[in-house]
CSV table of C-alpha atoms in Angstrom, one decimal:
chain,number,residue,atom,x,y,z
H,1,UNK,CA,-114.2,-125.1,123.5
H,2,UNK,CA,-115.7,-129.1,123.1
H,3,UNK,CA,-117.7,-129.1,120.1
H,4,UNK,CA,-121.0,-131.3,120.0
H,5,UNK,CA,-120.1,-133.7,117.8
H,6,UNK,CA,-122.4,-137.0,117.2
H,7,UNK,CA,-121.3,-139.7,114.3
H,8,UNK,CA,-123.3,-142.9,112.6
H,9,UNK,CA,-122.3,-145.2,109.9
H,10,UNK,CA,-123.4,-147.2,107.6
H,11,UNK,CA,-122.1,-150.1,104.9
H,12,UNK,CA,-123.3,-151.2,101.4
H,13,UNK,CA,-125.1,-153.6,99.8
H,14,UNK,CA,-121.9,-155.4,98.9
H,15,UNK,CA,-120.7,-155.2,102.7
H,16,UNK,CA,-120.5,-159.1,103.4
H,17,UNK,CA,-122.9,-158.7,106.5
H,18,UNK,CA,-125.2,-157.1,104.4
H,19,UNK,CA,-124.7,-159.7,101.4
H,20,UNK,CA,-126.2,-161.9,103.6
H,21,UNK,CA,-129.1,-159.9,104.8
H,22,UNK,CA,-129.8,-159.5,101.4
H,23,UNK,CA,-129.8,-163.1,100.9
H,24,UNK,CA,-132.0,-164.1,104.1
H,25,UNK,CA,-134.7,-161.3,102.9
H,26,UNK,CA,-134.8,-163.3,99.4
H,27,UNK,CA,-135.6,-166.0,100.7
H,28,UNK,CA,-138.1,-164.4,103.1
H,29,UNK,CA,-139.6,-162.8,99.9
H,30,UNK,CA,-139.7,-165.9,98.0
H,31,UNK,CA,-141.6,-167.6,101.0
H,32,UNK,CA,-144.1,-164.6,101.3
H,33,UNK,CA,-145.1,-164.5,97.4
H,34,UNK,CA,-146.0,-169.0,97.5
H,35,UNK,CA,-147.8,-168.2,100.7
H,36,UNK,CA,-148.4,-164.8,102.7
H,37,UNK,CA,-148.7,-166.4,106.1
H,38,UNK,CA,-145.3,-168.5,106.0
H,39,UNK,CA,-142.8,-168.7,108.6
H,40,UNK,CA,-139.7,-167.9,108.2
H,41,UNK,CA,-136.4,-167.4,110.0
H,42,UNK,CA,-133.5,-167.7,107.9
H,43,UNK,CA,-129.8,-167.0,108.3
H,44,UNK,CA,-127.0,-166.4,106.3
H,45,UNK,CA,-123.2,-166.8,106.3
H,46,UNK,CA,-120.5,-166.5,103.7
H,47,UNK,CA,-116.3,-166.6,103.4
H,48,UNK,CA,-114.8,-166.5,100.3
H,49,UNK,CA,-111.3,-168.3,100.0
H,50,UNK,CA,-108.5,-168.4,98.0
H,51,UNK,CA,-109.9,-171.7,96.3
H,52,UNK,CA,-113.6,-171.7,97.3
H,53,UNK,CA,-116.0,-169.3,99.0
H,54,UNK,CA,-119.2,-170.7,101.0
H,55,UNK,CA,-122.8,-169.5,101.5
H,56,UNK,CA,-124.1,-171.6,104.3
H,57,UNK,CA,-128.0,-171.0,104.7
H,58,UNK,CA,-129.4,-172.4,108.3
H,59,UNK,CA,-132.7,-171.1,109.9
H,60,UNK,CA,-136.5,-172.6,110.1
H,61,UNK,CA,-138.8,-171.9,107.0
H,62,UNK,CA,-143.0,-173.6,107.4
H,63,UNK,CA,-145.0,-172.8,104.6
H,64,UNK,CA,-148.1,-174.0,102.1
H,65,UNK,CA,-146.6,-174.9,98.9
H,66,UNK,CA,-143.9,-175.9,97.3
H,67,UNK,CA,-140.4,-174.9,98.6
H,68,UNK,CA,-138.8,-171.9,97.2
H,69,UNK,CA,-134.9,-173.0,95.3
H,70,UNK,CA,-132.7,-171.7,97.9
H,71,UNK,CA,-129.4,-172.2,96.8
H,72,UNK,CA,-131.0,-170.4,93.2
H,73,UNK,CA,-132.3,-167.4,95.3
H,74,UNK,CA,-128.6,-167.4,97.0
H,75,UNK,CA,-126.6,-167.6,94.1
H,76,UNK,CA,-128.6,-164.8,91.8
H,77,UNK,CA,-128.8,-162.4,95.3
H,78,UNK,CA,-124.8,-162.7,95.2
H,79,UNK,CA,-124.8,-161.6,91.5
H,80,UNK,CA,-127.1,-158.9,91.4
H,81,UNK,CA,-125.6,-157.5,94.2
H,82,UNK,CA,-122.0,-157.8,92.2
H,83,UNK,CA,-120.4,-160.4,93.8
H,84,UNK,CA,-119.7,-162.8,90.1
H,85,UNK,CA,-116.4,-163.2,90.0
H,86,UNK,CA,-113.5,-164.8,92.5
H,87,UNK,CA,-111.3,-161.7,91.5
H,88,UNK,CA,-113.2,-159.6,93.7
H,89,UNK,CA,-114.0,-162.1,96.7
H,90,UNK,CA,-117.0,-163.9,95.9
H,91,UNK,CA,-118.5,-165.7,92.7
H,92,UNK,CA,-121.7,-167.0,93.9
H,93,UNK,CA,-122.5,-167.8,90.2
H,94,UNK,CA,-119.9,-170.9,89.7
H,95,UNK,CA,-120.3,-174.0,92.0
H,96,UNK,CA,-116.7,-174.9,91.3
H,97,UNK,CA,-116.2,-171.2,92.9
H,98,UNK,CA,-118.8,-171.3,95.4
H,99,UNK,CA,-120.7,-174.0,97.6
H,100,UNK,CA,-123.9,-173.3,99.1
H,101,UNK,CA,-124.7,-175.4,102.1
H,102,UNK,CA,-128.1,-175.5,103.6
H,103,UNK,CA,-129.8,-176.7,106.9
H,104,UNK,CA,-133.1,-175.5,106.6
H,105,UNK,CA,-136.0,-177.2,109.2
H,106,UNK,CA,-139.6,-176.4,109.6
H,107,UNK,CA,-140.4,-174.4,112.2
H,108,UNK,CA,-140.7,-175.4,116.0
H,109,UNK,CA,-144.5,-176.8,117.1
H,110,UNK,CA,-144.0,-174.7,120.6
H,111,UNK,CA,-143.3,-171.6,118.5
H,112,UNK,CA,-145.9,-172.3,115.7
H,113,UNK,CA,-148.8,-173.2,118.4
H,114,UNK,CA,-148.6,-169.6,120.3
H,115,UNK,CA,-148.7,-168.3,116.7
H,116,UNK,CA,-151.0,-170.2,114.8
H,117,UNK,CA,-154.2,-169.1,116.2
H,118,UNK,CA,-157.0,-166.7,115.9
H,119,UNK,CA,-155.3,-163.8,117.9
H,120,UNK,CA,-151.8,-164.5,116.6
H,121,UNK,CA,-149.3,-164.4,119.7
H,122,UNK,CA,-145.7,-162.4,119.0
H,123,UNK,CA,-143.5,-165.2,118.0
H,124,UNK,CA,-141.0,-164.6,120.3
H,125,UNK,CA,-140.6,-162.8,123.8
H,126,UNK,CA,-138.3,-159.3,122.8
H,127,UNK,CA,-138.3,-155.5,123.1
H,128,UNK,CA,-138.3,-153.1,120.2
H,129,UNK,CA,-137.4,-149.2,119.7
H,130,UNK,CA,-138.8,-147.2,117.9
H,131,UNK,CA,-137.4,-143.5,117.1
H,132,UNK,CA,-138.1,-140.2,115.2
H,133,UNK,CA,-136.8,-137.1,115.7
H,134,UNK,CA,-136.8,-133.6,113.8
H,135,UNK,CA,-133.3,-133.3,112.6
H,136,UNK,CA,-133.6,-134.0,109.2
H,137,UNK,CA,-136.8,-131.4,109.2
H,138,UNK,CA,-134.3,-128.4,108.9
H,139,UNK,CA,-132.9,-129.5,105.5
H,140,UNK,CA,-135.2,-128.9,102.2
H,141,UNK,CA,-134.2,-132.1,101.0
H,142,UNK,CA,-134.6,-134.4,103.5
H,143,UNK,CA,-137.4,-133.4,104.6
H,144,UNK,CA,-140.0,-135.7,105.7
H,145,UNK,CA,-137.8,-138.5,106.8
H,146,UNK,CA,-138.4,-137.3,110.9
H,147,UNK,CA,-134.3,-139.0,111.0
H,148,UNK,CA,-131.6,-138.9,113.3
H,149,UNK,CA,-129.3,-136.8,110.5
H,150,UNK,CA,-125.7,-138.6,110.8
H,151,UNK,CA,-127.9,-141.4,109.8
H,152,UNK,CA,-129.5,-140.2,107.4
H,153,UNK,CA,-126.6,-139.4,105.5
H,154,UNK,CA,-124.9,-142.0,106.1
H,155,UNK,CA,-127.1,-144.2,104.4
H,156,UNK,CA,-127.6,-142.0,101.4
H,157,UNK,CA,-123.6,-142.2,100.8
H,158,UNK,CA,-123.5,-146.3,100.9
H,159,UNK,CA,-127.0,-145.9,98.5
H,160,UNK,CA,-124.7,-143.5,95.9
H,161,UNK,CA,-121.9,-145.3,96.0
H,162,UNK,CA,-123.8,-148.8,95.0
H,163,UNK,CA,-125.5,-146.7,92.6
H,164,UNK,CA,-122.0,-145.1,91.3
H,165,UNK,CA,-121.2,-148.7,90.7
H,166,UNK,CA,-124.1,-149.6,89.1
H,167,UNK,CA,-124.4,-147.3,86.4
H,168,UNK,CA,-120.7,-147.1,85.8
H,169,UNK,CA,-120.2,-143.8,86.8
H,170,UNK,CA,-117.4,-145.5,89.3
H,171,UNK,CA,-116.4,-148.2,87.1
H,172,UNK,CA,-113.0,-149.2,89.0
H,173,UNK,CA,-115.1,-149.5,92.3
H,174,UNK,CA,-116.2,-152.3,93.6
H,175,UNK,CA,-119.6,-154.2,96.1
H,176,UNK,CA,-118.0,-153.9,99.4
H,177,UNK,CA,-117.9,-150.3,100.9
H,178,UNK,CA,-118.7,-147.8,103.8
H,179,UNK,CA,-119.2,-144.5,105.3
H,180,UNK,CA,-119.3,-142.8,108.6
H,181,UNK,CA,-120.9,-138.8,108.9
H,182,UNK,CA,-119.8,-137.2,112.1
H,183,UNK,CA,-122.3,-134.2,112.4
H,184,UNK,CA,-122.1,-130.7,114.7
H,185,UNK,CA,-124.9,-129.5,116.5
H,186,UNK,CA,-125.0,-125.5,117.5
H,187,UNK,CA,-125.9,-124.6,120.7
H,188,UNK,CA,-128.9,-125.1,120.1
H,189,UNK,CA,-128.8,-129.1,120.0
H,190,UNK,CA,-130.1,-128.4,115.7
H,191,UNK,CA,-127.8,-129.4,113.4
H,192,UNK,CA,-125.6,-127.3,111.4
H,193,UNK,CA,-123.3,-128.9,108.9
H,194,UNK,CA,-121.3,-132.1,108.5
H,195,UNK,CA,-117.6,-131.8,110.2
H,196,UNK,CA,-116.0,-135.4,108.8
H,197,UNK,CA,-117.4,-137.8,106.1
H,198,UNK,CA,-115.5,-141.4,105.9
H,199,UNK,CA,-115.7,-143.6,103.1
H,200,UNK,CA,-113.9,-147.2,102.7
H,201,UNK,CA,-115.0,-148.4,98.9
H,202,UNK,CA,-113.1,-151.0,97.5
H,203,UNK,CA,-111.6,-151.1,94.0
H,204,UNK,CA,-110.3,-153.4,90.9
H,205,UNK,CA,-106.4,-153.7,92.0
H,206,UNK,CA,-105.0,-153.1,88.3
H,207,UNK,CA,-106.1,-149.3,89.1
H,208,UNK,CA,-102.8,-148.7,90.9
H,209,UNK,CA,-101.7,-149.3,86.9
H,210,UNK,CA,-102.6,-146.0,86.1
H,211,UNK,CA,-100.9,-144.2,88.4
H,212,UNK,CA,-97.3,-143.4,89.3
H,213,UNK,CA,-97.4,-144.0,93.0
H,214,UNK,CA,-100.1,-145.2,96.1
H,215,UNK,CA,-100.1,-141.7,96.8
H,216,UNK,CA,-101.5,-140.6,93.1
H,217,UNK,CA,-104.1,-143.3,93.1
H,218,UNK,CA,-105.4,-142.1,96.4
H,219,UNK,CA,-106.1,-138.5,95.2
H,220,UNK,CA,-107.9,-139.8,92.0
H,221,UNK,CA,-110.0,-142.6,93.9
H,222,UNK,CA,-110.7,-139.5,97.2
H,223,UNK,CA,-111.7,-136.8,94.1
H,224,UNK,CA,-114.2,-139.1,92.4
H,225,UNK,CA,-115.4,-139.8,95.5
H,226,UNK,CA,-116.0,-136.2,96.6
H,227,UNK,CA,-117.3,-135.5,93.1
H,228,UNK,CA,-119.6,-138.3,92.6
H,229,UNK,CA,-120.3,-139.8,95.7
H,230,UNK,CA,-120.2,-137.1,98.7
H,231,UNK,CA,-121.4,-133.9,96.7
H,232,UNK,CA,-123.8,-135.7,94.6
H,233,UNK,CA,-125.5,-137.2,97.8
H,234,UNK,CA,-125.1,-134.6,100.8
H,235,UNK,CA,-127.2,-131.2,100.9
H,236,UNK,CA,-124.6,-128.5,99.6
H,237,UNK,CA,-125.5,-126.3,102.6
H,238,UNK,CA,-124.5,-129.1,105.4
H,239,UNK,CA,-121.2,-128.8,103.4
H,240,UNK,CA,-121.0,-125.3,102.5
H,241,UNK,CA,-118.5,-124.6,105.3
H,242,UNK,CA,-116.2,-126.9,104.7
H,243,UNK,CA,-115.8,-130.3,105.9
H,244,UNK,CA,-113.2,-133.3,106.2
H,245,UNK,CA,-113.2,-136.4,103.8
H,246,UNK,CA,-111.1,-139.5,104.5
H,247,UNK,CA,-111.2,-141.9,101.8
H,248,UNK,CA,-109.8,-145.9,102.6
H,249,UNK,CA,-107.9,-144.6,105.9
H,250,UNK,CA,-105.1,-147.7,105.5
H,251,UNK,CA,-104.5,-146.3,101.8
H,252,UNK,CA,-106.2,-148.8,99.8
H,253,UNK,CA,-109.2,-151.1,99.5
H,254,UNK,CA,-108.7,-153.2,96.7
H,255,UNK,CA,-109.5,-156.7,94.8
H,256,UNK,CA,-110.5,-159.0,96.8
H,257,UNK,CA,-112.2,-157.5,98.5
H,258,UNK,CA,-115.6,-158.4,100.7
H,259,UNK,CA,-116.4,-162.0,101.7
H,260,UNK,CA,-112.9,-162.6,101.0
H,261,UNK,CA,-111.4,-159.7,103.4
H,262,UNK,CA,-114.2,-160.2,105.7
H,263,UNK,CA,-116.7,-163.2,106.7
H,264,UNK,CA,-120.6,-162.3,106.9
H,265,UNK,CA,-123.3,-163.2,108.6
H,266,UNK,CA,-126.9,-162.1,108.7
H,267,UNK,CA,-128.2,-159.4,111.4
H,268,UNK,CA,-124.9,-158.1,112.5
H,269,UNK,CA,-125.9,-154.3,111.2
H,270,UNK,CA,-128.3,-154.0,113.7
H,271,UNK,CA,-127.5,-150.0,114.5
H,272,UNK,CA,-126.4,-149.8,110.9
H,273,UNK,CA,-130.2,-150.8,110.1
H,274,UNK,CA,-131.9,-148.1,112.6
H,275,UNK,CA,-130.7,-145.2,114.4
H,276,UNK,CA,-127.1,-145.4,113.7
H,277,UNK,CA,-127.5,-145.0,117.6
H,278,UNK,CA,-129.0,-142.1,117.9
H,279,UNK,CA,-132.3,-144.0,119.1
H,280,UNK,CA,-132.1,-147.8,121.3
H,281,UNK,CA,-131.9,-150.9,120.1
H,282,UNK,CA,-133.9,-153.8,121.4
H,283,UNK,CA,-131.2,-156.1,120.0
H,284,UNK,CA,-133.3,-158.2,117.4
H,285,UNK,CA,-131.9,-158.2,114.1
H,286,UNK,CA,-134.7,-157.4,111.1
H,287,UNK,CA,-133.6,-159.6,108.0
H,288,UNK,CA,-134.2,-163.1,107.2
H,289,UNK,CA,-138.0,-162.9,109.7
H,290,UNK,CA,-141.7,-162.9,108.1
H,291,UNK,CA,-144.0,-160.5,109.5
H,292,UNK,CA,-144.8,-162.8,112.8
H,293,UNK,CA,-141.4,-161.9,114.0
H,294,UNK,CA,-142.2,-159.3,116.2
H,295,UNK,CA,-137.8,-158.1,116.3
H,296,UNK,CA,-139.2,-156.4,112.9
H,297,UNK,CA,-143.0,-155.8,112.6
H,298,UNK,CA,-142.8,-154.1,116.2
H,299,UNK,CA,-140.0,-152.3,114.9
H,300,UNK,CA,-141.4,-151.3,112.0
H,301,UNK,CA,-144.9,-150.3,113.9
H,302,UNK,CA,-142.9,-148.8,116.9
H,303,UNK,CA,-140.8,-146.4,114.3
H,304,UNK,CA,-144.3,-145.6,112.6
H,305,UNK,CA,-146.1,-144.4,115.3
H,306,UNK,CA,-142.6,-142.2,117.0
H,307,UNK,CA,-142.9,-140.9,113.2
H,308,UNK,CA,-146.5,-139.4,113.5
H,309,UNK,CA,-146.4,-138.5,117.6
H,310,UNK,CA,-143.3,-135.9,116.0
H,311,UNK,CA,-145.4,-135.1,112.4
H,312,UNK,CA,-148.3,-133.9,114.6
H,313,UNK,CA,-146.3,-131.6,116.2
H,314,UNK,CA,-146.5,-133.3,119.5
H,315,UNK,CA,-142.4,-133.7,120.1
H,316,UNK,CA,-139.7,-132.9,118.7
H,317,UNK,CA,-138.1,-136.3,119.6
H,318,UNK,CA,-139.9,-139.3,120.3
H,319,UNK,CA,-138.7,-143.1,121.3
H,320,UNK,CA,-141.2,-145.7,121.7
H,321,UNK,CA,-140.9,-149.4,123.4
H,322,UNK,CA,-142.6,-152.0,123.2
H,323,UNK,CA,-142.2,-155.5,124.5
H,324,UNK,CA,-143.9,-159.0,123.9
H,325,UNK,CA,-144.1,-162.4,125.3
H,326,UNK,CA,-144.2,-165.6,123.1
H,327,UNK,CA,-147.2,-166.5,122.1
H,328,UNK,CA,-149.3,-163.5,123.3
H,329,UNK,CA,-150.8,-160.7,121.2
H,330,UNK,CA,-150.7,-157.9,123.6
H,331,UNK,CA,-147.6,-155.8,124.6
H,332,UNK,CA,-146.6,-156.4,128.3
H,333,UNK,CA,-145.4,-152.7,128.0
H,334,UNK,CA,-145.5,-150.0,125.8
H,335,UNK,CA,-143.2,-146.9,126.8
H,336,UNK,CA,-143.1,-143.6,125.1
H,337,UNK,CA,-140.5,-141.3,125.8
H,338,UNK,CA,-140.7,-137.9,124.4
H,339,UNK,CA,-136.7,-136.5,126.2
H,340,UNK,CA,-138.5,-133.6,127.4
H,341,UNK,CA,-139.3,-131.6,124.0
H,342,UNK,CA,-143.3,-132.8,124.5
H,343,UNK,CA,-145.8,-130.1,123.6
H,344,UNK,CA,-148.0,-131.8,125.8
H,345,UNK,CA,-148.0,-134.3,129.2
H,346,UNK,CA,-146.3,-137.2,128.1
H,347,UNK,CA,-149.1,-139.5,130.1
H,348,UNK,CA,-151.6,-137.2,127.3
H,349,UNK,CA,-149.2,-138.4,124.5
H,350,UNK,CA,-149.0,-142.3,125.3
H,351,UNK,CA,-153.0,-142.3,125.7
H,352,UNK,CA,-153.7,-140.9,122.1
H,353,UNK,CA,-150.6,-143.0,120.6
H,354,UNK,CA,-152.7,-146.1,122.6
H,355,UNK,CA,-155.8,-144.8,121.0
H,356,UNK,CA,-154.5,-144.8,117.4
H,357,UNK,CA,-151.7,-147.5,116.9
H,358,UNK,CA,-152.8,-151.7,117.8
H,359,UNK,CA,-149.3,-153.0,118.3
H,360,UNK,CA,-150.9,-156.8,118.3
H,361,UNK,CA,-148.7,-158.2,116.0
H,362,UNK,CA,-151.7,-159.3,113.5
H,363,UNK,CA,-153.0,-155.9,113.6
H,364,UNK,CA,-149.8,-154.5,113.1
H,365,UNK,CA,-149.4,-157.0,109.5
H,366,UNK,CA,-152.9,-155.8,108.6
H,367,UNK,CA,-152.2,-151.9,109.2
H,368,UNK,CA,-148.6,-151.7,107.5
H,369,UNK,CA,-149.9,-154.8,105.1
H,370,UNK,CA,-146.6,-156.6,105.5
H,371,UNK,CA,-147.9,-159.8,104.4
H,372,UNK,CA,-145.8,-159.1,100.8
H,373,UNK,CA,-142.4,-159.5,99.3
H,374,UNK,CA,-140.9,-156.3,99.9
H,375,UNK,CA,-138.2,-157.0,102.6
H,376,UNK,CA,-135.3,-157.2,99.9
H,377,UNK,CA,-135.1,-153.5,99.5
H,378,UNK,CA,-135.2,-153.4,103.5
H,379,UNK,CA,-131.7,-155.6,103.4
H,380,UNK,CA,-129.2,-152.4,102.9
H,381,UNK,CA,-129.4,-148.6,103.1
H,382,UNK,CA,-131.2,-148.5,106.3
H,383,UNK,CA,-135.3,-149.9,107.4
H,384,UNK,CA,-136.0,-146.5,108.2
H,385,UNK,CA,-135.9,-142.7,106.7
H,386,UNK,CA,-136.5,-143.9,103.9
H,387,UNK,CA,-138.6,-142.4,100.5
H,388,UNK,CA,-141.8,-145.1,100.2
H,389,UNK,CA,-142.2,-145.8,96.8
H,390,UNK,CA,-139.0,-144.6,95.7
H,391,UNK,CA,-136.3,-146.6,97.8
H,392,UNK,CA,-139.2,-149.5,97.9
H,393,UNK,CA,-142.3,-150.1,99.8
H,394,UNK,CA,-141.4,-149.0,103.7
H,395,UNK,CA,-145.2,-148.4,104.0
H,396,UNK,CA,-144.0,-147.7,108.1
H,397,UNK,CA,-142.3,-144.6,106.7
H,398,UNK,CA,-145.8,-143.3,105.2
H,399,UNK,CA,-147.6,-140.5,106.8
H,400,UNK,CA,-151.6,-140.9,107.9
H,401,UNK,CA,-152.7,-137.7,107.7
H,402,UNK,CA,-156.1,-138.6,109.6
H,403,UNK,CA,-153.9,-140.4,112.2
H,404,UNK,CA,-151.9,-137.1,112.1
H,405,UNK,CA,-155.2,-135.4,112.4
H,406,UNK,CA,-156.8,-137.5,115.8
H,407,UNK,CA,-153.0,-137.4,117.6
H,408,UNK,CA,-153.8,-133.3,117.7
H,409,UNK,CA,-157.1,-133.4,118.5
């Protein structure tokens, strides 16, 4: 008998694409703390090389004050996130190693004059999702999150495995890495455990040293990774009745590794940064866009309220769109979409979410505050399901009780 079987992924900080998210949402960082309303949309690419590796930064950045150091925020964003040496396939700390090319231009008067006034018109024409659903609900340690669970967990193994690396717990692994959960459902359409967990995580080359053959290095690197990694960061009881782990599926992952293996370029995670397709995607990426960027404050405010019409009890699933024009402040359209699992008429549950959410994009900067540096910790390990205050900011991931409180009434 077909078994309901649904599967999301997600990559590391080290990943190259999201090297350069992390990058972009520096410099969008660095532009919010000289001046809150700046406008930014940066992107980011990188190679590595057997000589030379590139970051080229191109994008549209229009602020008051002096101009952040980009090539500065670029280089240190490399190294904190591990990429310092040419072994491994990047060292964004040496020049002679690394070039940073920039082509950065002020922002566009047509965009900047729908956007620059009293009601502050989305800055660019789009639709957004936003999703929340119950599955992580069942699970005493997850709860709260209102995430798709493949997801979920997804993200938490590419968050350990940096981690791992970080502390030294996984000293022989390296930035660049992956994973992929592929959960079961029961009959019920409720999770019950995870059936397959994937994991690509590169590794220093001279570890085949310690090892006889391919083979024996495989085991080692696949039972630290089970010890450290899968066990350390997935609820025992998803696990508890047995699962498959495939660790680097070619045989190995090593040095170099990441830009070197693999170009990257900013906003090419897009399901990676949501759903991990459980929920739609309007197709804007997040990273390297302030606030005014309605691809990620209406993504951000879309995936708050879906969060509190499923707290309140209202649905157990819950996907709402939104879309703009350029240079207007009002939603053409705002869709809510509750796949049947409403505990009330869905026309009942748009009309309070209506009531209780402003999805204008100013309104939506003032309600969530976004007008801060806190997009870095956004760049990997997922925008949503996240802990607020633990993983970083994410103040859409915080519940409103009294918002909870007038969606019941």
């Amino acid at each position: 008998m077909p078994r309901d079987l649904f599967t999301s992924e997600s990559v590391s900080s080290g990943h190259p694409d999201k090297l350069c998210d992390a990058i972009s949402d520096a410099i969008v960082d660095a532009c919010l703390a000289i001046d809150k309303n700046a406008r930014v949309a940066v992107e980011t690419s990188v190679k590595g090389g057997d000589k030379k590796g590139l970051i080229l930064l191109a994008g549209e950045v229009t602020l008051s004050g002096k101009q952040p150091d980009y090539e500065s925020i670029a280089r240190d964003t490399g190294a904190a996130i591990g990429y310092d040496s040419h072994a491994i396939g990047l060292d964004t700390t040496s020049p002679e190693r690394c070039d940073v090319v920039m082509k950065i231009t002020s922002q566009s008067s047509n965009i900047s004059q729908g956007i620059n006034h009293p009601e502050q018109g989305a800055g660019d024409q789009g639709l957004m999702f936003g999703y929340a659903c119950l599955e992580t609900e069942y699970f005493e340690t997850l709860k709260g999150r209102y995430f798709p669970l493949a997801a979920s967990l997804s993200q938490r193994l590419t968050r350990r495995m940096a981690a791992c690396r970080e502390n030294g717990i996984l000293p022989w692994s390296r930035p660049d890495s992956k994973s992929q959960v592929t959960v079961e459902y029961d009959s019920d359409g409720k999770p019950s455990r995870v059936d397959t967990i994937v994991i690509a995580i590169q590794h220093d080359d001279d570890l085949k040293n310690q090892f006889e053959s391919e083979e024996d290095e495989r085991e080692y690197v696949t039972s630290q990774v089970r010890e450290h990694v899968v066990e350390d960061a997935i609820p025992s009881e998803l696990l508890s009745s047995g699962y498959r782990l495939i660790v680097n599926g070619t045989g190995r992952f090593a040095d170099p590794g990441g830009p070197y293996a693999d170009a990257g370029l900013t906003g090419r995670k897009i399901i990676v940064d949501t759903y991990g397709g459980m929920g739609r995607h309007g197709g804007g990426a997040f990273s390297g866009k302030d606030p005014s960027k309605v691809d990620r404050s209406a993504a951000y405010a879309a995936r708050w309220a879906a969060k509190h019409v499923v707290a309140a009890g209202l649905a157990e699933k819950c996907e709402i769109q939104l879309a703009y024009v350029i240079g207007v402040a009002e939603p053409v359209s705002i869709r809510v979409d509750t796949y049947g699992t409403n505990t009330l008429q869905n026309s009942e549950i748009t009309e309070r979410v209506n009531s209780q959410f402003d999805f204008r994009p100013k309104s939506i900067a003032k309600s969530l505050d976004l007008l801060r540096p806190i997009y870095y910790s956004t760049s990997s390990g997922g925008h949503f399901g996240r802990t607020p205050g633990v993983d970083g900011e994410f103040p859409w991931e915080v519940i409103d009780e009294e918002i909870i409180s007038a969606l019941k009434k």
